[in-house]
Short mmCIF file of C-alpha atoms in Angstrom, two decimals:
data_model
loop_
_atom_site.label_atom_id
_atom_site.label_comp_id
_atom_site.label_asym_id
_atom_site.label_seq_id
_atom_site.Cartn_x
_atom_site.Cartn_y
_atom_site.Cartn_z
CA MET J 222 167.31 140.58 182.51
CA ARG J 223 167.79 144.18 181.37
CA ILE J 224 170.13 144.25 178.36
CA LEU J 225 171.30 147.13 176.20
CA GLN J 226 171.90 146.16 172.56
CA LEU J 227 174.18 148.55 170.69
CA HIS J 228 174.66 148.67 166.91
CA ASN J 229 175.74 150.92 164.06
CA ARG J 230 173.73 149.73 161.08
CA TYR J 231 175.46 149.29 157.76
CA ARG J 232 174.29 151.19 154.71
CA TYR J 233 173.31 148.01 152.88
CA VAL J 234 171.42 144.97 154.14
CA SER J 235 173.96 142.74 155.86
CA GLY J 236 174.24 139.65 158.00
CA GLU J 237 175.36 141.82 160.91
CA ASN J 238 172.24 143.98 160.70
CA ARG J 239 170.07 140.90 160.55
CA MET J 240 171.77 139.24 163.51
CA PHE J 241 171.26 142.41 165.55
CA ASP J 242 167.55 142.44 164.71
CA ALA J 243 167.21 138.71 165.38
CA THR J 244 168.91 139.02 168.78
CA VAL J 245 166.75 141.94 169.90
CA ASP J 246 163.57 140.23 168.74
CA LEU J 247 164.46 136.90 170.35
CA LEU J 248 165.34 138.41 173.72
CA ARG J 249 162.15 140.45 173.82
CA ARG J 250 160.03 137.43 172.96
CA ARG J 251 161.74 135.49 175.75
CA GLY J 252 160.70 138.10 178.29
CA HIS J 253 163.85 140.21 178.67
CA GLU J 254 163.84 143.98 178.93
CA VAL J 255 165.86 145.13 175.91
CA CYS J 256 167.09 148.68 175.44
CA VAL J 257 168.35 149.56 171.97
CA TYR J 258 170.93 152.16 171.03
CA GLU J 259 171.58 152.31 167.30
CA ARG J 260 172.85 154.57 164.55
CA SER J 261 172.87 154.09 160.78
CA SER J 262 175.64 154.67 158.27
CA GLY J 263 172.89 155.62 155.84
CA ASP J 264 172.64 158.93 157.74
CA ILE J 265 176.12 160.01 156.65
CA GLN J 266 175.84 162.67 153.96
CA GLY J 267 178.63 164.26 151.95
CA SER J 268 182.36 164.62 152.56
CA TRP J 269 181.95 166.56 155.79
CA GLY J 270 179.64 163.89 157.15
CA ARG J 271 182.24 161.22 156.42
CA ILE J 272 184.97 163.29 158.10
CA CYS J 273 182.85 163.75 161.23
CA ALA J 274 182.02 160.05 161.31
CA LEU J 275 185.68 159.07 161.06
CA ARG J 276 186.59 161.45 163.90
CA GLN J 277 183.78 160.06 166.02
CA GLY J 278 184.93 156.53 165.25
CA ALA J 279 188.42 157.21 166.62
CA TYR J 280 187.45 158.66 169.99
CA SER J 281 184.78 161.00 171.30
CA ARG J 282 184.65 162.27 174.87
CA ALA J 283 181.22 163.79 174.16
CA ALA J 284 179.90 160.39 173.06
CA LYS J 285 181.34 158.79 176.21
CA LEU J 286 179.62 161.31 178.48
CA ALA J 287 176.31 160.99 176.63
CA PHE J 288 176.46 157.21 176.84
CA ALA J 289 177.29 157.37 180.55
CA SER J 290 174.05 159.31 181.04
CA LEU J 291 172.17 156.67 179.05
CA LEU J 292 173.62 153.91 181.23
CA ALA J 293 172.59 155.79 184.38
CA GLU J 294 169.05 156.14 183.06
CA ALA J 295 168.56 152.68 181.54
CA ARG J 296 170.56 150.79 184.21
CA PRO J 297 171.28 147.72 182.04
CA GLU J 298 172.80 144.63 183.61
CA LEU J 299 174.87 144.04 180.48
CA VAL J 300 175.74 145.77 177.19
CA HIS J 301 175.89 143.67 174.02
CA VAL J 302 177.87 145.48 171.31
CA HIS J 303 177.34 144.46 167.68
CA ASN J 304 179.08 147.23 165.72
CA LEU J 305 180.51 150.59 166.79
CA PHE J 306 181.76 152.11 163.55
CA PRO J 307 181.59 154.72 162.24
CA LEU J 308 178.95 156.69 164.18
CA ILE J 309 179.22 155.16 167.65
CA SER J 310 182.54 155.93 169.26
CA PRO J 311 184.51 153.13 170.97
CA SER J 312 184.81 155.57 173.87
CA VAL J 313 181.37 154.32 175.01
CA LEU J 314 183.12 151.13 176.14
CA GLU J 315 185.01 153.17 178.71
CA ALA J 316 181.69 154.48 180.01
CA CYS J 317 180.49 150.89 180.46
CA ARG J 318 183.60 149.92 182.37
CA GLU J 319 183.42 152.94 184.65
CA ALA J 320 179.76 152.18 185.36
CA GLY J 321 180.61 148.56 186.19
CA VAL J 322 178.48 147.18 183.35
CA PRO J 323 179.91 144.09 181.61
CA VAL J 324 180.39 144.29 177.84
CA VAL J 325 180.15 141.43 175.36
CA LEU J 326 181.49 142.34 171.94
CA ARG J 327 180.27 140.41 168.94
CA CYS J 328 183.13 139.84 166.48
CA PRO J 329 181.56 139.00 163.09
CA ASN J 330 184.44 140.61 161.16
CA TYR J 331 188.14 141.41 161.58
CA ARG J 332 187.83 145.02 162.73
CA LEU J 333 190.16 144.45 165.68
CA GLU J 334 193.10 143.76 163.36
CA CYS J 335 192.05 145.27 160.00
CA PRO J 336 190.93 148.93 159.70
CA THR J 337 188.32 148.03 157.07
CA GLY J 338 187.26 144.87 158.89
CA ALA J 339 187.37 142.54 155.89
CA HIS J 340 191.03 141.77 155.09
CA ILE J 341 190.19 142.49 151.46
CA ARG J 342 191.97 144.90 149.14
CA ARG J 343 191.05 145.33 145.50
CA GLY J 344 189.19 142.06 145.40
CA ARG J 345 191.91 139.97 147.05
CA VAL J 346 192.66 138.81 150.58
CA CYS J 347 195.13 141.16 152.26
CA GLU J 348 196.49 140.74 155.78
CA ARG J 349 199.22 143.35 155.86
CA CYS J 350 197.60 145.21 158.76
CA ARG J 351 197.73 142.26 161.14
CA GLY J 352 199.99 142.63 164.15
CA GLY J 353 199.49 146.35 164.70
CA ARG J 354 200.43 147.52 161.21
CA GLU J 355 197.34 149.59 160.42
CA TYR J 356 199.48 152.00 158.39
CA TRP J 357 199.25 149.62 155.43
CA CYS J 358 195.62 150.67 155.02
CA ALA J 359 196.89 154.18 154.21
CA LEU J 360 199.96 153.11 152.23
CA THR J 361 197.95 150.83 149.93
CA ASN J 362 194.88 153.10 149.82
CA CYS J 363 192.52 150.29 150.79
CA ARG J 364 189.41 152.47 150.59
CA GLY J 365 190.21 153.89 147.16
CA ASN J 366 190.35 157.35 148.70
CA VAL J 367 193.67 158.52 150.14
CA LEU J 368 192.21 160.65 152.93
CA GLU J 369 189.63 158.04 153.90
CA SER J 370 192.22 155.25 153.92
CA ALA J 371 194.49 157.36 156.12
CA ALA J 372 191.59 158.08 158.48
CA PHE J 373 190.72 154.38 158.75
CA ALA J 374 194.35 153.59 159.53
CA ALA J 375 194.48 156.33 162.17
CA ARG J 376 191.24 155.11 163.74
CA GLY J 377 192.54 151.55 164.01
CA TYR J 378 195.86 152.73 165.46
CA SER J 379 194.19 155.05 167.96
CA THR J 380 191.81 152.45 169.39
CA ARG J 381 194.57 149.86 169.64
CA ARG J 382 197.08 152.18 171.28
CA ARG J 383 194.50 153.39 173.79
CA GLY J 384 193.67 149.78 174.62
CA ILE J 385 189.97 150.60 174.43
CA PHE J 386 188.90 147.07 173.50
CA ALA J 387 191.56 145.31 175.54
CA HIS J 388 190.66 147.17 178.75
CA ASN J 389 186.89 147.48 178.46
CA VAL J 390 185.49 144.32 176.84
CA THR J 391 184.50 141.51 179.18
CA ARG J 392 183.92 138.82 176.55
CA TYR J 393 184.71 138.68 172.84
CA VAL J 394 182.10 136.72 170.87
CA PRO J 395 183.13 135.33 167.46
CA PRO J 396 180.61 133.28 165.44
CA SER J 397 183.12 130.55 164.50
CA GLU J 398 186.21 128.72 165.66
CA PHE J 399 188.06 130.27 162.72
CA VAL J 400 187.54 133.77 164.10
CA ARG J 401 188.27 132.59 167.64
CA ARG J 402 191.68 131.38 166.51
CA ARG J 403 192.34 134.69 164.79
CA LEU J 404 191.43 136.63 167.93
CA THR J 405 193.62 134.58 170.23
CA ALA J 406 196.49 134.71 167.73
CA SER J 407 196.24 138.51 167.88
CA GLY J 408 196.86 138.43 171.62
CA ILE J 409 193.38 138.26 173.16
CA PRO J 410 193.43 135.75 176.06
CA GLU J 411 191.57 132.55 175.24
CA GLY J 412 189.61 132.80 178.48
CA ARG J 413 187.94 136.00 177.29
CA VAL J 414 186.65 134.52 174.03
CA ARG J 415 183.36 132.60 173.66
CA VAL J 416 182.14 131.24 170.32
CA VAL J 417 178.43 131.77 169.68
CA PRO J 418 177.42 130.73 166.13
CA ASN J 419 174.73 132.70 164.33
CA THR J 420 171.10 131.68 164.31
CA VAL J 421 168.70 131.21 161.40
CA GLY J 422 164.99 130.59 161.21
CA ILE J 423 164.03 126.96 160.57
CA PRO J 424 161.03 126.83 158.18
CA GLN J 425 158.37 124.36 159.28
CA VAL J 426 158.21 122.84 155.81
CA PRO J 427 161.49 122.33 153.91
CA ALA J 428 162.09 123.01 150.25
CA ASP J 429 162.50 120.16 147.74
CA PRO J 430 165.84 120.76 146.04
CA ALA J 431 165.33 117.74 143.77
CA LYS J 432 162.69 119.84 142.00
CA GLY J 433 164.62 123.11 142.19
CA GLU J 434 164.74 125.19 139.03
CA TYR J 435 167.83 127.34 139.68
CA ALA J 436 170.93 127.87 141.78
CA LEU J 437 170.48 130.72 144.23
CA TYR J 438 172.65 133.49 145.65
CA VAL J 439 171.20 135.64 148.45
CA GLY J 440 173.19 138.39 150.10
CA ARG J 441 175.23 141.54 149.76
CA LEU J 442 176.45 142.39 146.28
CA GLY J 443 180.06 143.18 147.09
CA SER J 444 183.30 142.10 145.45
CA GLU J 445 184.35 140.30 148.64
CA LYS J 446 181.30 138.06 148.23
CA GLY J 447 182.60 136.74 144.92
CA ILE J 448 179.92 138.19 142.68
CA GLU J 449 182.25 138.51 139.67
CA VAL J 450 183.42 134.94 140.22
CA LEU J 451 179.80 133.79 140.37
CA LEU J 452 178.96 135.47 137.07
CA ASP J 453 181.96 133.82 135.39
CA ALA J 454 181.03 130.44 136.87
CA ALA J 455 177.41 130.80 135.73
CA ALA J 456 178.58 131.47 132.17
CA ILE J 457 180.76 128.36 132.28
CA ALA J 458 178.23 126.04 133.94
CA GLY J 459 175.17 127.13 131.98
CA VAL J 460 173.04 126.47 135.08
CA PRO J 461 170.11 128.86 135.73
CA VAL J 462 171.11 131.27 138.49
CA ARG J 463 169.04 133.78 140.43
CA ILE J 464 170.63 136.50 142.53
CA ALA J 465 168.79 138.36 145.30
CA GLY J 466 170.29 141.30 147.15
CA ASP J 467 171.72 144.78 146.81
CA GLY J 468 175.06 146.44 147.38
CA PRO J 469 177.93 148.21 145.62
CA LEU J 470 177.94 145.83 142.64
CA ALA J 471 174.23 146.14 141.89
CA GLY J 472 175.17 148.30 138.91
CA LEU J 473 177.26 145.46 137.49
CA LEU J 474 174.20 143.22 137.42
CA ALA J 475 172.26 145.93 135.61
CA LYS J 476 174.71 145.62 132.72
CA LYS J 477 175.30 142.66 130.46
CA VAL J 478 175.35 139.41 132.42
CA PRO J 479 175.09 135.78 131.23
CA SER J 480 171.64 135.01 129.83
CA ASN J 481 171.15 132.29 132.46
CA VAL J 482 171.52 134.80 135.33
CA THR J 483 168.58 136.79 136.70
CA HIS J 484 168.95 139.56 139.26
CA MET J 485 165.84 139.64 141.42
CA GLY J 486 166.80 142.72 143.44
CA ARG J 487 166.36 142.80 147.16
CA LEU J 488 163.57 140.50 148.37
CA VAL J 489 162.08 140.01 151.83
CA GLY J 490 159.26 138.08 153.44
CA LYS J 491 157.11 135.81 151.29
CA ALA J 492 158.94 136.70 148.08
CA LEU J 493 162.29 135.63 149.56
CA ASP J 494 160.73 132.51 151.06
CA ALA J 495 159.37 131.52 147.65
CA LEU J 496 162.78 132.10 146.08
CA PHE J 497 164.44 129.72 148.54
CA ARG J 498 161.74 127.12 147.98
CA GLY J 499 162.24 127.13 144.21
CA ALA J 500 166.02 126.59 144.37
CA ARG J 501 168.13 123.49 143.90
CA MET J 502 171.18 124.79 145.79
CA ILE J 503 172.44 127.84 147.65
CA LEU J 504 175.64 129.49 146.39
CA VAL J 505 178.19 131.17 148.69
CA PRO J 506 181.18 132.07 146.47
CA SER J 507 182.92 134.44 148.89
CA ILE J 508 186.55 135.32 148.28
CA CYS J 509 186.89 136.88 151.74
CA GLN J 510 187.50 134.94 154.93
CA GLU J 511 183.85 134.69 155.96
CA ALA J 512 183.47 134.85 159.73
CA PHE J 513 180.52 132.45 159.56
CA GLY J 514 178.42 132.09 156.42
CA LEU J 515 174.87 133.11 157.27
CA ALA J 516 173.57 132.58 153.73
CA ALA J 517 174.82 129.00 153.73
CA ALA J 518 173.13 128.28 157.07
CA GLU J 519 169.87 129.82 155.83
CA GLY J 520 169.88 127.69 152.71
CA MET J 521 170.59 124.60 154.78
CA ALA J 522 167.67 125.45 157.08
CA TYR J 523 165.42 125.25 154.01
CA GLY J 524 166.93 121.89 153.09
CA LEU J 525 169.15 123.12 150.26
CA PRO J 526 172.66 121.84 149.63
CA ALA J 527 175.30 124.57 149.73
CA VAL J 528 178.09 125.23 147.26
CA ALA J 529 180.50 127.41 149.22
CA SER J 530 184.06 128.65 149.22
CA SER J 531 186.43 126.87 151.56
CA ALA J 532 187.27 130.22 153.15
CA GLY J 533 187.18 131.39 156.76
CA GLY J 534 184.43 129.87 158.85
CA LEU J 535 182.45 128.45 155.93
CA PRO J 536 183.90 124.91 156.26
CA GLU J 537 182.50 124.86 159.80
CA VAL J 538 179.01 125.47 158.43
CA VAL J 539 179.17 123.43 155.21
CA ASP J 540 180.46 119.88 155.57
CA ASP J 541 182.02 118.93 152.24
CA GLU J 542 180.24 116.04 150.49
CA VAL J 543 177.71 115.88 153.37
CA THR J 544 175.69 119.11 153.44
CA GLY J 545 177.15 120.53 150.24
CA LEU J 546 180.35 121.05 148.30
CA LEU J 547 183.33 123.27 149.12
CA VAL J 548 185.23 124.97 146.32
CA ARG J 549 188.43 126.98 146.01
CA PRO J 550 187.83 130.70 146.69
CA GLY J 551 187.98 132.83 143.55
CA ASP J 552 188.08 129.81 141.23
CA ALA J 553 185.24 130.16 138.71
CA GLU J 554 186.02 126.81 137.07
CA ASP J 555 185.83 124.96 140.38
CA LEU J 556 182.60 126.72 141.31
CA ALA J 557 181.08 125.95 137.90
CA GLY J 558 182.06 122.29 138.24
CA ALA J 559 180.35 121.99 141.62
CA MET J 560 177.24 123.72 140.29
CA ARG J 561 177.04 121.30 137.34
CA GLU J 562 177.72 118.33 139.61
CA LEU J 563 174.76 119.05 141.87
CA TRP J 564 172.51 120.25 139.07
CA SER J 565 172.76 116.85 137.41
CA ALA J 566 172.12 114.92 140.65
CA PRO J 567 168.71 115.89 142.11
CA LYS J 568 168.57 112.92 144.52
CA ARG J 569 171.98 113.83 145.86
CA CYS J 570 170.77 117.39 146.32
CA ALA J 571 167.83 116.12 148.33
CA GLN J 572 170.03 114.01 150.61
CA MET J 573 172.58 116.77 151.17
CA GLY J 574 169.74 119.18 151.79
CA ALA J 575 168.23 116.89 154.42
CA ASN J 576 171.63 116.60 156.11
CA GLY J 577 172.02 120.36 156.09
CA ARG J 578 168.58 120.97 157.55
CA ALA J 579 169.32 118.52 160.37
CA LYS J 580 172.56 120.36 161.14
CA ALA J 581 170.80 123.73 161.07
CA ARG J 582 168.25 122.46 163.59
CA GLN J 583 170.96 121.10 165.87
CA GLU J 584 173.43 124.00 165.67
CA TYR J 585 171.70 127.19 164.50
CA SER J 586 168.11 127.06 165.73
CA GLU J 587 166.63 129.82 167.86
CA ASP J 588 166.57 127.70 171.02
CA VAL J 589 170.22 126.72 170.66
CA TYR J 590 171.26 130.33 170.04
CA TYR J 591 169.25 131.58 173.01
CA ASN J 592 170.77 129.04 175.39
CA ARG J 593 174.28 129.93 174.24
CA LEU J 594 173.52 133.62 174.60
CA MET J 595 172.23 133.19 178.15
CA ALA J 596 175.33 131.20 179.10
CA LEU J 597 177.50 133.95 177.63
CA TYR J 598 175.67 136.70 179.50
CA ALA J 599 175.82 134.80 182.79
CA ASP J 600 179.54 134.22 182.35
CA ALA J 601 180.22 137.90 181.58
CA MET J 602 178.16 139.10 184.55
CA THR J 603 179.91 136.68 186.91
CA VAL J 604 183.30 137.99 185.77
CA GLU J 605 182.23 141.58 186.34
CA GLU J 606 181.01 140.77 189.85
CA ARG J 607 184.47 139.45 190.73
CA THR J 608 186.29 142.58 189.56
#
């Protein structure tokens, strides 16, 4: 199969970037011809660059024409969209429709109903923009910059009013039932939505959480991920904590933090593997409505129990009291209590970890993801043939 994978990379390492890379790599290894079209937000420089990106993200006829030429040259059987904003215009979806190429749109965030995609404002969940009320992004200055917030609101309004997603996407692909319910509640027909959970690598040899020497956080350092809550919980629990990752709050970790917390920076490859193997539990303290919870699934694949917020799709990944413990989002005391509870029970950690690894094999392995992806592609292509 000839597939075009389309993605605007985020500035920082993210689960969405990693899922894009994993999908491209998997399809190529399985013998498919994969074309890649990608941009990177890291290329945006200065105020003028941001202005141009925001204009492009609303609608660009030039981008549509250029993409139409790419489709004519590459002749893909299907286009798999991961992220369009801010440098890839949603107008490219119109080019796909006019060329008769089916489009599957991955929905790992809430961009279709929230201009910023996260339903987070000033460290708290905010859903004022739901139901076609994007203007709240401007009125509440969600981005911390009046002009930028107004531009985000205008972009969301423009794409919705033009019906670009509604008219040009064949299948919407959320990674959890939680996001599926949100999409259908927003008016997307249930028949056009297919849940495809994320995939994670399953290490051949699991970790031994009973011998773990610290609780571990791996991921983006953003306020929506509950980093401040984690630091408060670590101070309360007194449990050794290691944090790996980068992001907007990296500077916070460079300042005074609890003595039992160590920031390892961004790690990859063998260094990251060793970090997972030395842990007793994986921590996912998100305050946002996580669409899935990739970090939790990765920890479970290693055989680690997860301590995660009961927010968004996380309860679908982490089974409370079975593969880990669920805590109240934003509650440092509750998080600290769960950390202490598992820290003092190494055998329980080992059993929960084994349960989690079994679930990861059954639900999130490469083979399972590939089969679901092929079923999705076949479904989308069949629909397009009928129209």
